[in-house]
mmCIF file of C-alpha atoms in Angstrom:
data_model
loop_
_atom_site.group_PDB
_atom_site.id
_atom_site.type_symbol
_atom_site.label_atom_id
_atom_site.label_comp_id
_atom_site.label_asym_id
_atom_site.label_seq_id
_atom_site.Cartn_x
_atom_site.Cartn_y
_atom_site.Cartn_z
ATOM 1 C CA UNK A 1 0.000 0.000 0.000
ATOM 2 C CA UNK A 2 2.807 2.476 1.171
ATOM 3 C CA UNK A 3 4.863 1.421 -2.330
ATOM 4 C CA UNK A 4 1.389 2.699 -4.173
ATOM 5 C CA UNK A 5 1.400 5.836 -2.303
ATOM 6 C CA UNK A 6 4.843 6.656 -2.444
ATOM 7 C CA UNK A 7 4.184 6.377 -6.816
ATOM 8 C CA UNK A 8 1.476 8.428 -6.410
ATOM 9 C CA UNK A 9 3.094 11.211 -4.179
ATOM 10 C CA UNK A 10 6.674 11.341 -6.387
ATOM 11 C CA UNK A 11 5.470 10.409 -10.142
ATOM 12 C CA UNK A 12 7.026 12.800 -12.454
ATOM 13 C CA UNK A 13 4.828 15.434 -13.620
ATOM 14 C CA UNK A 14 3.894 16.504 -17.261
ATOM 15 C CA UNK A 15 5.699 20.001 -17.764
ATOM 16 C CA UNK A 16 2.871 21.122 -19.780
ATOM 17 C CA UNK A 17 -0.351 20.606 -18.184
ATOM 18 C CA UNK A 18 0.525 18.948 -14.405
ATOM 19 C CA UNK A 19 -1.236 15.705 -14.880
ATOM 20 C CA UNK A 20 1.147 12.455 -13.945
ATOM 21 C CA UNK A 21 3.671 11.559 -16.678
ATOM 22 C CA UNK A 22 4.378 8.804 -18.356
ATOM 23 C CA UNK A 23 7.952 9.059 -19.818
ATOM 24 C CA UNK A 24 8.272 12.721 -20.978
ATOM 25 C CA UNK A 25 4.950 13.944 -21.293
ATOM 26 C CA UNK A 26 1.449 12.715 -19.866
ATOM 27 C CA UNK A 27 0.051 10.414 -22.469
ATOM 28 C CA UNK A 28 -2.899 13.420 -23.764
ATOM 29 C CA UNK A 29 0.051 15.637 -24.552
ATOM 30 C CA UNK A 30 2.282 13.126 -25.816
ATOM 31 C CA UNK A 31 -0.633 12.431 -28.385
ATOM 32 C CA UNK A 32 -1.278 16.002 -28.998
ATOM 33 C CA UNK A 33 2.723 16.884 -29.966
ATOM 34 C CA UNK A 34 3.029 13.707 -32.148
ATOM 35 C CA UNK A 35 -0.199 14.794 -33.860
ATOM 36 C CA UNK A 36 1.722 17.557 -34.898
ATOM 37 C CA UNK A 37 4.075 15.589 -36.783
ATOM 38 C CA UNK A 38 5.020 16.265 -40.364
ATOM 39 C CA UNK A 39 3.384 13.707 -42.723
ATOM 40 C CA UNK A 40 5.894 14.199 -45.413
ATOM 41 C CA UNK A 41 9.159 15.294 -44.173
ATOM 42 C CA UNK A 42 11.343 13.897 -47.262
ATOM 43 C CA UNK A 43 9.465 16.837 -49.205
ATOM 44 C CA UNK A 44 11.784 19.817 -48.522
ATOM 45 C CA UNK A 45 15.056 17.497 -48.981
ATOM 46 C CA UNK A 46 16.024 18.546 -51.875
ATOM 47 C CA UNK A 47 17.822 21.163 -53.641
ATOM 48 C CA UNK A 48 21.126 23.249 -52.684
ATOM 49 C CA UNK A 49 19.944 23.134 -49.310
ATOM 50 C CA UNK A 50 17.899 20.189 -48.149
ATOM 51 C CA UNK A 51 15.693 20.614 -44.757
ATOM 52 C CA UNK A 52 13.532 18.086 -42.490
ATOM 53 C CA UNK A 53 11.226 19.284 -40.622
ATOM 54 C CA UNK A 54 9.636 17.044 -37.884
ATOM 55 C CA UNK A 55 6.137 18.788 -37.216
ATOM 56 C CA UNK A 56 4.342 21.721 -37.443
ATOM 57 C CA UNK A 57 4.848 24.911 -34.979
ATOM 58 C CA UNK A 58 1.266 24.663 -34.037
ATOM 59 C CA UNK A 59 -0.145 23.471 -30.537
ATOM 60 C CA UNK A 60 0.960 21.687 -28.021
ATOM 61 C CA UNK A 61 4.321 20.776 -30.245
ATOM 62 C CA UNK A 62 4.707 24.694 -29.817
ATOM 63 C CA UNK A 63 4.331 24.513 -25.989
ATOM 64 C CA UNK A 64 6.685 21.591 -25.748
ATOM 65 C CA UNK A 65 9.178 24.031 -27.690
ATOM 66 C CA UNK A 66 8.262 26.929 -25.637
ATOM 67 C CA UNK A 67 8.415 25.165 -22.185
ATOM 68 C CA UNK A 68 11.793 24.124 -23.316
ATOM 69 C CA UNK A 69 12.990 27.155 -24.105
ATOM 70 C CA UNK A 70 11.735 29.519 -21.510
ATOM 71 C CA UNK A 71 10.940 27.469 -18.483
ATOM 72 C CA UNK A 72 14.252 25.698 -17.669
ATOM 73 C CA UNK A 73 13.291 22.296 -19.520
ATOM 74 C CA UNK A 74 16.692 21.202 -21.284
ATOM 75 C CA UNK A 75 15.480 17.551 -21.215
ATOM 76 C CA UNK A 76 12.097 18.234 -23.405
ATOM 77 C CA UNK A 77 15.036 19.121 -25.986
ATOM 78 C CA UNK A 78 16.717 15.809 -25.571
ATOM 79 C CA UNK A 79 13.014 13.604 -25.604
ATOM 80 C CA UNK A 80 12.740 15.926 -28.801
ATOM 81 C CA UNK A 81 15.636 15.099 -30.637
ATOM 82 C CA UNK A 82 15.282 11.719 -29.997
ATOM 83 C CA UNK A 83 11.467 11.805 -31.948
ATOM 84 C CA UNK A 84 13.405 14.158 -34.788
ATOM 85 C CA UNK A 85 16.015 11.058 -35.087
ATOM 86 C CA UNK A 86 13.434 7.876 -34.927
ATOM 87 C CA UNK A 87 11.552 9.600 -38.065
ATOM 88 C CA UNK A 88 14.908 10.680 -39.579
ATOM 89 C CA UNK A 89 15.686 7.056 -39.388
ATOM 90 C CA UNK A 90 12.271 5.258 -40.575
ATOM 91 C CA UNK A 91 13.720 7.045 -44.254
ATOM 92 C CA UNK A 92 15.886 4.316 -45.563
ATOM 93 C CA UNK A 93 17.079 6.650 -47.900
ATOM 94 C CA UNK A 94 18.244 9.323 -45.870
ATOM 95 C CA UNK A 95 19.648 6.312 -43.401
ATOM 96 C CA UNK A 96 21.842 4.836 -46.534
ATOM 97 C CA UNK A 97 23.217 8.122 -48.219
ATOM 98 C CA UNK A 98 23.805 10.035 -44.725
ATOM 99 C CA UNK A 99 25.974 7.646 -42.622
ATOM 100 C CA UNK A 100 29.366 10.018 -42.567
ATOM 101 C CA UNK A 101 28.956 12.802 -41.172
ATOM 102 C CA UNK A 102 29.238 15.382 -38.511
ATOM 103 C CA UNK A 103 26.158 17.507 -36.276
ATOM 104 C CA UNK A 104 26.380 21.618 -34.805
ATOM 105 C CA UNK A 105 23.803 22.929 -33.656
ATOM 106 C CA UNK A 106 22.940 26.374 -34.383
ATOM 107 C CA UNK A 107 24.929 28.161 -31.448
ATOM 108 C CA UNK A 108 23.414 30.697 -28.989
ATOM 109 C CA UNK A 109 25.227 33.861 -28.028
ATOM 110 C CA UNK A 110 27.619 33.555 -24.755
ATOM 111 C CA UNK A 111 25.161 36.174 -22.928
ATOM 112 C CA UNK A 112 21.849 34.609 -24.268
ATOM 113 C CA UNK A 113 23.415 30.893 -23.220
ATOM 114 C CA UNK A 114 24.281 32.048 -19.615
ATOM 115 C CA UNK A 115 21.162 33.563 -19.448
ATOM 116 C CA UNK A 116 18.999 30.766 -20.422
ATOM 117 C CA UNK A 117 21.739 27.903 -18.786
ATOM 118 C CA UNK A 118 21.950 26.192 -21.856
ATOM 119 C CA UNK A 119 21.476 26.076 -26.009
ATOM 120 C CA UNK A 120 17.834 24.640 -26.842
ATOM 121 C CA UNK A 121 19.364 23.459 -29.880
ATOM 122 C CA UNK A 122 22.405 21.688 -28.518
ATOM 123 C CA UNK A 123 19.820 19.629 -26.249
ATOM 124 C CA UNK A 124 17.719 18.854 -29.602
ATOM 125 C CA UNK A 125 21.209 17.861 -31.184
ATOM 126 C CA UNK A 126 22.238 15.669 -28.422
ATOM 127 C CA UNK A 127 19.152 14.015 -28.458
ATOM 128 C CA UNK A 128 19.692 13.605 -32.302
ATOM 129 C CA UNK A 129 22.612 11.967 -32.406
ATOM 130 C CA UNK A 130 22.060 9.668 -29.208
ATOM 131 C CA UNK A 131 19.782 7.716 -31.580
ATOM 132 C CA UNK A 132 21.552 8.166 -34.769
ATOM 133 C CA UNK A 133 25.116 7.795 -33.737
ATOM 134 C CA UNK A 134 26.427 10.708 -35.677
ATOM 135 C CA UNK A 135 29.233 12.819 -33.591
ATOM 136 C CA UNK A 136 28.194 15.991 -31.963
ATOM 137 C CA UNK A 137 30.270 18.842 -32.350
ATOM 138 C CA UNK A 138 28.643 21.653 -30.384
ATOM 139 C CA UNK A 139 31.799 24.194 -30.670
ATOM 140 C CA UNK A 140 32.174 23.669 -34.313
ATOM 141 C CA UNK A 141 30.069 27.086 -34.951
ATOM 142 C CA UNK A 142 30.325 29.817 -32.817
ATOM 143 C CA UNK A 143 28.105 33.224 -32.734
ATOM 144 C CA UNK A 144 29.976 36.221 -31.946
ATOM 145 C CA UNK A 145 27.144 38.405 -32.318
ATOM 146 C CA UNK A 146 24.040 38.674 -29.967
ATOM 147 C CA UNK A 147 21.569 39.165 -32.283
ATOM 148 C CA UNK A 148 17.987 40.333 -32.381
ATOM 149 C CA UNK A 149 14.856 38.333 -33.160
ATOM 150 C CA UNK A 150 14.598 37.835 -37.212
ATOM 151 C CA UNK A 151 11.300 37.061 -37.988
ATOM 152 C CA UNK A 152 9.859 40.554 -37.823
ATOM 153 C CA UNK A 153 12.601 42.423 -39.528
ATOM 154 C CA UNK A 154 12.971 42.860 -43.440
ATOM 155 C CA UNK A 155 14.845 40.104 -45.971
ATOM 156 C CA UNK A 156 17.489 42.919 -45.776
ATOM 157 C CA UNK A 157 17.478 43.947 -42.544
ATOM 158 C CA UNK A 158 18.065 40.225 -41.737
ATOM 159 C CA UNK A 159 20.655 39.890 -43.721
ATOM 160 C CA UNK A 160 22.636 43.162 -41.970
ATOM 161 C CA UNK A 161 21.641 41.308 -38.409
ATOM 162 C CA UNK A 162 23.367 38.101 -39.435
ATOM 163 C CA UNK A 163 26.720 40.115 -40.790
ATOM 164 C CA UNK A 164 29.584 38.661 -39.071
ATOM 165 C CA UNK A 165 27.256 36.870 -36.346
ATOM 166 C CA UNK A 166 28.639 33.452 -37.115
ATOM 167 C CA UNK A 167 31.699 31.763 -37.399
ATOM 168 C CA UNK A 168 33.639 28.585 -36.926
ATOM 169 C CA UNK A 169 34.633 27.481 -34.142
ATOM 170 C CA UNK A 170 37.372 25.041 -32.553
ATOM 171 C CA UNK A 171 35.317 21.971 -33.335
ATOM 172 C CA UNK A 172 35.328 22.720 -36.950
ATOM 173 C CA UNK A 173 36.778 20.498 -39.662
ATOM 174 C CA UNK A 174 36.265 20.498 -43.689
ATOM 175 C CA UNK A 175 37.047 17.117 -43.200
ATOM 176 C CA UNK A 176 33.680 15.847 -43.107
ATOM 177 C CA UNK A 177 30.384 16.990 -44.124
ATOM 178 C CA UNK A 178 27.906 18.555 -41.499
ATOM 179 C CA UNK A 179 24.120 18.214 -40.973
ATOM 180 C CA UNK A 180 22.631 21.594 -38.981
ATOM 181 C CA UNK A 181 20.399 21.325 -36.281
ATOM 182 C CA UNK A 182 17.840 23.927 -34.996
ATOM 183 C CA UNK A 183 14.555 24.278 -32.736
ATOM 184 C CA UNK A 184 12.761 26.219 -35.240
ATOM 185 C CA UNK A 185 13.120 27.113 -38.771
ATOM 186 C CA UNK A 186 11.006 30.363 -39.173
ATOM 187 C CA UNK A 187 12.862 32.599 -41.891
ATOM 188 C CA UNK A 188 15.681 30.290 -42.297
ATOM 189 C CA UNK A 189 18.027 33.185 -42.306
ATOM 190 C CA UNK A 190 20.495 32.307 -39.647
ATOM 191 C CA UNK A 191 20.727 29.061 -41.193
ATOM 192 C CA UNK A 192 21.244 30.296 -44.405
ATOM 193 C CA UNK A 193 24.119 31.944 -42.658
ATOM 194 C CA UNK A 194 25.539 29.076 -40.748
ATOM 195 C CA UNK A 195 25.699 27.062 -44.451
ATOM 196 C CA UNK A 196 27.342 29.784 -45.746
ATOM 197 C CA UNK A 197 30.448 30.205 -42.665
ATOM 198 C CA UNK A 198 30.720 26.520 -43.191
ATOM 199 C CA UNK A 199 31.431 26.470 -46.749
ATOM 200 C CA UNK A 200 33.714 29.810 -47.021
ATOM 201 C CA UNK A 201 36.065 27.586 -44.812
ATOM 202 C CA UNK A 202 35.586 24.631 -47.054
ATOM 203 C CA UNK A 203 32.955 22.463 -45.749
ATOM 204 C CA UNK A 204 30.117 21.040 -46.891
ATOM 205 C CA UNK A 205 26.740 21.192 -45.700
ATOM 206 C CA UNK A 206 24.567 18.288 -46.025
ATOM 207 C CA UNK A 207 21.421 20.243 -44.776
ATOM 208 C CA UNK A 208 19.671 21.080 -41.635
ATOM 209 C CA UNK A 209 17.342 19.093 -40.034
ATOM 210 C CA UNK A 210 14.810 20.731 -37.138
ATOM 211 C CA UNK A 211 11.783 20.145 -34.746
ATOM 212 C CA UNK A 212 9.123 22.624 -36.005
ATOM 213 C CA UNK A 213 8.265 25.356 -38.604
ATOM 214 C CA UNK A 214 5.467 27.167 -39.273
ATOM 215 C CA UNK A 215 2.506 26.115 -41.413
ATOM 216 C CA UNK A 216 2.431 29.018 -43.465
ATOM 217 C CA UNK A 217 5.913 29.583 -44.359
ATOM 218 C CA UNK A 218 8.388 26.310 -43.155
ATOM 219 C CA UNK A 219 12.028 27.279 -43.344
ATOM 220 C CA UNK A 220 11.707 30.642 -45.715
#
């Protein structure tokens, strides 16, 4: 009886509506983020710069992402990552022609990372590559440049934010191609950016893979 009460009184909680968990989530929201999932991932891989998407910024896949972000949740980003790599993996063809390569994240300023305790998109990464075995490199971009939110400013004005914000970092190596990671692909700008730091030093950039975008406009 005491065993029963003692699960009762110290189950983990679900970070996004209180009810008891069952691994991450409570099974309701669980259901509600994978119902968010893209049906058709494969179709923005293609092209000069190839992009998978797992779901839609919509819901409660957009409270998962916010909760992560802005309430101290690093380990929704792993749980995350780990969904973003199981359907990255279901694609036998994506399994057989990516097997060689190398992950970064899309790196957070020093000041917004020691604000926030940590890089959402580092935790997605990690997350990532626990599943698929690729090798994380975390340091291999850095950004020197604390810049301001992009989605509300101008193609050009973006493009003067981004100047100089990136660069490579100690990780780096043209060695071996890379596959970016983000949280959220909204005007694709920054990684636009990080593709194009990666091959002025003579890498190559396989493409990015992330957890959301938005219905209306994914990844532009």
């Amino acid at each position: 009886m005491w065993r029963f009460v003692q699960s009762l009184l110290f189950q983990a909680q679900c970070p996004l509506c209180g009810r008891p968990a069952q691994s991450q989530f409570c099974r309701d929201c669980t259901a509600q983020i994978l119902h968010e999932r893209s049906p058709n991932p494969m179709q923005q891989w293609q092209g000069a710069f190839p992009r998978w998407v797992w779901g839609r910024y919509e819901g409660q896949l957009r409270r998962a992402i916010t909760a992560m972000k802005f309430e101290q949740r690093p380990e929704i980003g792993l749980w995350l990552g780990e969904q973003l790599a199981e359907q990255w993996l279901a694609q036998v063809g994506v399994r057989q022609s990516i097997s060689n390569c190398h992950v970064v994240p899309i790196p957070l300023h020093r000041a917004k990372q020691q604000q926030r305790g940590y890089n959402q998109a580092e935790k997605i990464a990690a997350g990532f590559c626990r599943l698929t075995g690729y090798p994380l490199y975390p340091q291999a971009l850095q950004r020197v440049k604390n810049t301001q939110a992009l989605f509300s400013l101008s193609p050009g004005d973006r493009q003067r934010e981004l100047q100089s914000a990136l660069q490579v970092g100690k990780q780096f190596t043209p060695q071996r191609p890379w596959l970016i990671v983000d949280d959220i692909i909204t005007t694709g700008s920054t990684a636009q950016e990080a593709k194009r730091v990666i091959e002025q030093q003579g890498g190559q950039v396989l493409g990015l893979v992330a957890i959301a975008a938005p219905s209306r406009n994914p990844g532009r």
